[in-house]
Amino acid sequence: MKQLQSLNKKIKTKKAKVAVIGLGYVGLPVACMLAETGFKVVGVDLKQDRVDLINQGISPIEGKEPGLSDLLNLVFHLGNFRATTDYSDLTDADIVLIDVETPIDDEHIPQYVALRSACQSLGKVMKDDVLLIVESTIAPGTMETLVRPLVEEFSGKKSGEDFFLGACPERVMPGKLLANLRNMSRVCGGDTPEIAETMKKFYRHIVQSDLDAADLITTEVTKTAENAFRDVNIAFANELALICQSVGADFLKVRELVNKSPGRNVLFAGAGVGGHCIPKDPWLLVYGAKGKADIRLIPAARGINESMPQQILIMLKGALNTYNKSLKDAKVGILGYAYLADSDDTRNSPSEKLLELLTDAQVDVVVQDPYVENFKQEILETINACDAIIVMVAHEEYSKIDLQQIKQRLNFPIIIDGRRVIDPKLANQAGLDYYGIGFGLSNLEG
Ligand code: SAJ
């Protein structure tokens, strides 16, 4: 196809003008990396304050992202990257990446407001022969049922003739955005094999790992399935932990022994599953097949993982009960508010869910988290005069807390270990009643 040949040439010489719609934790790093290789990149975002910061060479992304601020500063001074809120700046773009949010609502239905707006706004201004690549994670079938028709409607152009469609889902993790973009393999989903090959040529400029060609539906299923797979595996670990707890086994010991069996890899049970993708992507996968397949495992796994904060509450209630203390008269310290160990990211944090449950039960709660603003106060000071403490995140420093000191400050010697970071025997020696996810109490004897 002659248009693709000309695009391939522009990609090879880096003369292709690139636009990135959505300058969040995916769009901004990818825009900077493309600009660093020599492409001229325009970034579009709705938020004027975010655009203003970027146009001063300042990264608006919270949290520690090694190298991102320096890279943005570099490309800003190179003059290869600028941000705007105005879609008319995309008129001469040859390649457009869409990196907008694709959340789900309480009924687990994808909310594509941002994606629709991007497709409509781009459609109105785009020139002929644009390669449009959706990097956002989307439910299987979304390219076919939403992106293609919307762009055709608002541009008056025909996909496959006047513009070309692709999907290349991001595989980034907070705290490792640039490293992941460089080192994680990517699926280049093209509307045709030729388009997939053109996408591979384009991404080769920034991705050092495998670039695998596929069609659109395969690409949409792959991205959502990889996170659904993780969620189901975490749910298995959580259910196994509840079994261990109930029959007096120790999940960590069982896990260690099971994983000696070839091809087994039981993950870690815990106080819940948070983050920006694992709680959401399984529902995107399910939505794509809604009404077309008998889907039971993936929703059930979501239900198990979502219920883990409730399991923690049950453990707390039982522990307080041994001292005839009711929930509503208790003061409880939560250690950890981020969704992930040694991170400041609180998106969909299980601690948020636990806080809600405790508040509903009229429990007085204090929170400590060394990484999260407003919760950085000193541990011992925070938990002073609490009736119990709950470890909700495996932050490194929680595995080193002084258990004697904890015991002295608590009204009742109760520690609920939602991430198994405390040694039960040491807790016991310090005079604490130790409760842990997957820790059958009979393990304390002997
Ligand atoms: N979690 C468990 N048990 C486990 C692993 C995780 O309870 O064995 C919990 C964590 O505490 C956290 C949540 O699940 O609350 C998610 O943890 P995660 O390790 O999956 O980290 P995420 O959310 O940053 O997931 C990302 C994903 N990467 C991308 O989407 C590109 C995921 O696909 C990766 O597998 C994961 O990082 C990773 O492996 O680090």
JSON list of N, CA and C in Angstrom, two decimals, residues 163-200:
[
{"chain": "A", "resi": 163, "resn": "PHE", "atom": "N", "xyz": [-7.13, 6.22, 6.43]},
{"chain": "A", "resi": 163, "resn": "PHE", "atom": "CA", "xyz": [-6.33, 6.20, 7.67]},
{"chain": "A", "resi": 163, "resn": "PHE", "atom": "C", "xyz": [-6.16, 4.74, 8.09]},
{"chain": "A", "resi": 164, "resn": "PHE", "atom": "N", "xyz": [-5.23, 4.49, 9.01]},
{"chain": "A", "resi": 164, "resn": "PHE", "atom": "CA", "xyz": [-4.89, 3.12, 9.38]},
{"chain": "A", "resi": 164, "resn": "PHE", "atom": "C", "xyz": [-4.99, 2.95, 10.89]},
{"chain": "A", "resi": 165, "resn": "LEU", "atom": "N", "xyz": [-5.51, 1.79, 11.31]},
{"chain": "A", "resi": 165, "resn": "LEU", "atom": "CA", "xyz": [-5.78, 1.55, 12.73]},
{"chain": "A", "resi": 165, "resn": "LEU", "atom": "C", "xyz": [-4.82, 0.53, 13.33]},
{"chain": "A", "resi": 166, "resn": "GLY", "atom": "N", "xyz": [-4.41, 0.82, 14.58]},
{"chain": "A", "resi": 166, "resn": "GLY", "atom": "CA", "xyz": [-3.58, -0.14, 15.32]},
{"chain": "A", "resi": 166, "resn": "GLY", "atom": "C", "xyz": [-3.88, -0.05, 16.81]},
{"chain": "A", "resi": 167, "resn": "ALA", "atom": "N", "xyz": [-3.47, -1.09, 17.52]},
{"chain": "A", "resi": 167, "resn": "ALA", "atom": "CA", "xyz": [-3.57, -1.08, 18.99]},
{"chain": "A", "resi": 167, "resn": "ALA", "atom": "C", "xyz": [-2.25, -1.62, 19.53]},
{"chain": "A", "resi": 168, "resn": "CYS", "atom": "N", "xyz": [-1.70, -0.93, 20.52]},
{"chain": "A", "resi": 168, "resn": "CYS", "atom": "CA", "xyz": [-0.42, -1.37, 21.11]},
{"chain": "A", "resi": 168, "resn": "CYS", "atom": "C", "xyz": [-0.49, -1.08, 22.60]},
{"chain": "A", "resi": 169, "resn": "PRO", "atom": "N", "xyz": [-1.14, -1.97, 23.39]},
{"chain": "A", "resi": 169, "resn": "PRO", "atom": "CA", "xyz": [-1.37, -1.70, 24.81]},
{"chain": "A", "resi": 169, "resn": "PRO", "atom": "C", "xyz": [-0.07, -1.48, 25.57]},
{"chain": "A", "resi": 170, "resn": "GLU", "atom": "N", "xyz": [-0.15, -0.54, 26.52]},
{"chain": "A", "resi": 170, "resn": "GLU", "atom": "CA", "xyz": [1.05, -0.24, 27.32]},
{"chain": "A", "resi": 170, "resn": "GLU", "atom": "C", "xyz": [1.24, -1.34, 28.36]},
{"chain": "A", "resi": 171, "resn": "ARG", "atom": "N", "xyz": [2.48, -1.55, 28.78]},
{"chain": "A", "resi": 171, "resn": "ARG", "atom": "CA", "xyz": [2.79, -2.50, 29.85]},
{"chain": "A", "resi": 171, "resn": "ARG", "atom": "C", "xyz": [3.71, -1.82, 30.85]},
{"chain": "A", "resi": 172, "resn": "VAL", "atom": "N", "xyz": [3.20, -0.71, 31.42]},
{"chain": "A", "resi": 172, "resn": "VAL", "atom": "CA", "xyz": [4.07, 0.04, 32.35]},
{"chain": "A", "resi": 172, "resn": "VAL", "atom": "C", "xyz": [3.60, -0.14, 33.79]},
{"chain": "A", "resi": 173, "resn": "MET", "atom": "N", "xyz": [4.53, 0.01, 34.71]},
{"chain": "A", "resi": 173, "resn": "MET", "atom": "CA", "xyz": [4.20, -0.06, 36.13]},
{"chain": "A", "resi": 173, "resn": "MET", "atom": "C", "xyz": [4.67, 1.23, 36.79]},
{"chain": "A", "resi": 174, "resn": "PRO", "atom": "N", "xyz": [3.88, 1.75, 37.69]},
{"chain": "A", "resi": 174, "resn": "PRO", "atom": "CA", "xyz": [4.30, 2.97, 38.38]},
{"chain": "A", "resi": 174, "resn": "PRO", "atom": "C", "xyz": [5.68, 2.75, 39.02]},
{"chain": "A", "resi": 175, "resn": "GLY", "atom": "N", "xyz": [6.50, 3.75, 38.86]},
{"chain": "A", "resi": 175, "resn": "GLY", "atom": "CA", "xyz": [7.84, 3.66, 39.47]},
{"chain": "A", "resi": 175, "resn": "GLY", "atom": "C", "xyz": [8.87, 3.12, 38.51]},
{"chain": "A", "resi": 176, "resn": "LYS", "atom": "N", "xyz": [8.36, 2.53, 37.37]},
{"chain": "A", "resi": 176, "resn": "LYS", "atom": "CA", "xyz": [9.35, 1.98, 36.42]},
{"chain": "A", "resi": 176, "resn": "LYS", "atom": "C", "xyz": [8.93, 2.33, 34.99]},
{"chain": "A", "resi": 177, "resn": "LEU", "atom": "N", "xyz": [8.28, 3.51, 34.82]},
{"chain": "A", "resi": 177, "resn": "LEU", "atom": "CA", "xyz": [7.65, 3.82, 33.53]},
{"chain": "A", "resi": 177, "resn": "LEU", "atom": "C", "xyz": [8.65, 3.74, 32.38]},
{"chain": "A", "resi": 178, "resn": "LEU", "atom": "N", "xyz": [9.75, 4.47, 32.48]},
{"chain": "A", "resi": 178, "resn": "LEU", "atom": "CA", "xyz": [10.69, 4.51, 31.34]},
{"chain": "A", "resi": 178, "resn": "LEU", "atom": "C", "xyz": [11.33, 3.14, 31.13]},
{"chain": "A", "resi": 179, "resn": "ALA", "atom": "N", "xyz": [11.75, 2.50, 32.21]},
{"chain": "A", "resi": 179, "resn": "ALA", "atom": "CA", "xyz": [12.41, 1.18, 32.09]},
{"chain": "A", "resi": 179, "resn": "ALA", "atom": "C", "xyz": [11.46, 0.19, 31.43]},
{"chain": "A", "resi": 180, "resn": "ASN", "atom": "N", "xyz": [10.22, 0.20, 31.84]},
{"chain": "A", "resi": 180, "resn": "ASN", "atom": "CA", "xyz": [9.25, -0.75, 31.27]},
{"chain": "A", "resi": 180, "resn": "ASN", "atom": "C", "xyz": [9.01, -0.47, 29.80]},
{"chain": "A", "resi": 181, "resn": "LEU", "atom": "N", "xyz": [8.89, 0.82, 29.46]},
{"chain": "A", "resi": 181, "resn": "LEU", "atom": "CA", "xyz": [8.62, 1.15, 28.06]},
{"chain": "A", "resi": 181, "resn": "LEU", "atom": "C", "xyz": [9.76, 0.65, 27.17]},
{"chain": "A", "resi": 182, "resn": "ARG", "atom": "N", "xyz": [10.97, 0.71, 27.72]},
{"chain": "A", "resi": 182, "resn": "ARG", "atom": "CA", "xyz": [12.15, 0.27, 26.92]},
{"chain": "A", "resi": 182, "resn": "ARG", "atom": "C", "xyz": [12.25, -1.26, 26.90]},
{"chain": "A", "resi": 183, "resn": "ASN", "atom": "N", "xyz": [11.98, -1.90, 28.05]},
{"chain": "A", "resi": 183, "resn": "ASN", "atom": "CA", "xyz": [12.37, -3.31, 28.19]},
{"chain": "A", "resi": 183, "resn": "ASN", "atom": "C", "xyz": [11.23, -4.32, 28.15]},
{"chain": "A", "resi": 184, "resn": "MET", "atom": "N", "xyz": [9.97, -3.85, 28.19]},
{"chain": "A", "resi": 184, "resn": "MET", "atom": "CA", "xyz": [8.88, -4.83, 28.14]},
{"chain": "A", "resi": 184, "resn": "MET", "atom": "C", "xyz": [8.48, -5.07, 26.68]},
{"chain": "A", "resi": 185, "resn": "SER", "atom": "N", "xyz": [8.22, -6.33, 26.34]},
{"chain": "A", "resi": 185, "resn": "SER", "atom": "CA", "xyz": [7.78, -6.61, 24.97]},
{"chain": "A", "resi": 185, "resn": "SER", "atom": "C", "xyz": [6.39, -5.99, 24.74]},
{"chain": "A", "resi": 186, "resn": "ARG", "atom": "N", "xyz": [6.09, -5.71, 23.48]},
{"chain": "A", "resi": 186, "resn": "ARG", "atom": "CA", "xyz": [4.80, -5.07, 23.16]},
{"chain": "A", "resi": 186, "resn": "ARG", "atom": "C", "xyz": [4.13, -5.85, 22.03]},
{"chain": "A", "resi": 187, "resn": "VAL", "atom": "N", "xyz": [2.82, -5.88, 22.05]},
{"chain": "A", "resi": 187, "resn": "VAL", "atom": "CA", "xyz": [2.06, -6.48, 20.97]},
{"chain": "A", "resi": 187, "resn": "VAL", "atom": "C", "xyz": [1.64, -5.36, 20.02]},
{"chain": "A", "resi": 188, "resn": "CYS", "atom": "N", "xyz": [2.02, -5.49, 18.75]},
{"chain": "A", "resi": 188, "resn": "CYS", "atom": "CA", "xyz": [1.67, -4.47, 17.75]},
{"chain": "A", "resi": 188, "resn": "CYS", "atom": "C", "xyz": [0.47, -5.00, 16.96]},
{"chain": "A", "resi": 189, "resn": "GLY", "atom": "N", "xyz": [-0.72, -4.57, 17.39]},
{"chain": "A", "resi": 189, "resn": "GLY", "atom": "CA", "xyz": [-1.95, -5.07, 16.77]},
{"chain": "A", "resi": 189, "resn": "GLY", "atom": "C", "xyz": [-2.34, -4.19, 15.59]},
{"chain": "A", "resi": 190, "resn": "GLY", "atom": "N", "xyz": [-2.28, -4.75, 14.40]},
{"chain": "A", "resi": 190, "resn": "GLY", "atom": "CA", "xyz": [-2.61, -3.96, 13.21]},
{"chain": "A", "resi": 190, "resn": "GLY", "atom": "C", "xyz": [-3.92, -4.40, 12.60]},
{"chain": "A", "resi": 191, "resn": "ASP", "atom": "N", "xyz": [-4.62, -3.45, 11.98]},
{"chain": "A", "resi": 191, "resn": "ASP", "atom": "CA", "xyz": [-5.86, -3.78, 11.28]},
{"chain": "A", "resi": 191, "resn": "ASP", "atom": "C", "xyz": [-5.57, -4.73, 10.11]},
{"chain": "A", "resi": 192, "resn": "THR", "atom": "N", "xyz": [-4.32, -4.58, 9.60]},
{"chain": "A", "resi": 192, "resn": "THR", "atom": "CA", "xyz": [-3.83, -5.53, 8.58]},
{"chain": "A", "resi": 192, "resn": "THR", "atom": "C", "xyz": [-2.39, -5.92, 8.96]},
{"chain": "A", "resi": 193, "resn": "PRO", "atom": "N", "xyz": [-1.89, -7.02, 8.44]},
{"chain": "A", "resi": 193, "resn": "PRO", "atom": "CA", "xyz": [-0.50, -7.39, 8.75]},
{"chain": "A", "resi": 193, "resn": "PRO", "atom": "C", "xyz": [0.50, -6.31, 8.35]},
{"chain": "A", "resi": 194, "resn": "GLU", "atom": "N", "xyz": [0.22, -5.60, 7.24]},
{"chain": "A", "resi": 194, "resn": "GLU", "atom": "CA", "xyz": [1.15, -4.54, 6.81]},
{"chain": "A", "resi": 194, "resn": "GLU", "atom": "C", "xyz": [1.19, -3.43, 7.87]},
{"chain": "A", "resi": 195, "resn": "ILE", "atom": "N", "xyz": [0.03, -3.10, 8.40]},
{"chain": "A", "resi": 195, "resn": "ILE", "atom": "CA", "xyz": [-0.01, -2.03, 9.42]},
{"chain": "A", "resi": 195, "resn": "ILE", "atom": "C", "xyz": [0.76, -2.48, 10.65]},
{"chain": "A", "resi": 196, "resn": "ALA", "atom": "N", "xyz": [0.61, -3.76, 11.03]},
{"chain": "A", "resi": 196, "resn": "ALA", "atom": "CA", "xyz": [1.35, -4.28, 12.20]},
{"chain": "A", "resi": 196, "resn": "ALA", "atom": "C", "xyz": [2.85, -4.17, 11.96]},
{"chain": "A", "resi": 197, "resn": "GLU", "atom": "N", "xyz": [3.27, -4.45, 10.74]},
{"chain": "A", "resi": 197, "resn": "GLU", "atom": "CA", "xyz": [4.71, -4.36, 10.43]},
{"chain": "A", "resi": 197, "resn": "GLU", "atom": "C", "xyz": [5.19, -2.90, 10.50]},
{"chain": "A", "resi": 198, "resn": "THR", "atom": "N", "xyz": [4.37, -1.98, 10.01]},
{"chain": "A", "resi": 198, "resn": "THR", "atom": "CA", "xyz": [4.73, -0.55, 10.12]},
{"chain": "A", "resi": 198, "resn": "THR", "atom": "C", "xyz": [4.84, -0.14, 11.58]},
{"chain": "A", "resi": 199, "resn": "MET", "atom": "N", "xyz": [3.91, -0.65, 12.41]},
{"chain": "A", "resi": 199, "resn": "MET", "atom": "CA", "xyz": [3.95, -0.33, 13.85]},
{"chain": "A", "resi": 199, "resn": "MET", "atom": "C", "xyz": [5.22, -0.85, 14.49]},
{"chain": "A", "resi": 200, "resn": "LYS", "atom": "N", "xyz": [5.65, -2.05, 14.08]},
{"chain": "A", "resi": 200, "resn": "LYS", "atom": "CA", "xyz": [6.89, -2.61, 14.64]},
{"chain": "A", "resi": 200, "resn": "LYS", "atom": "C", "xyz": [8.08, -1.73, 14.28]}
]
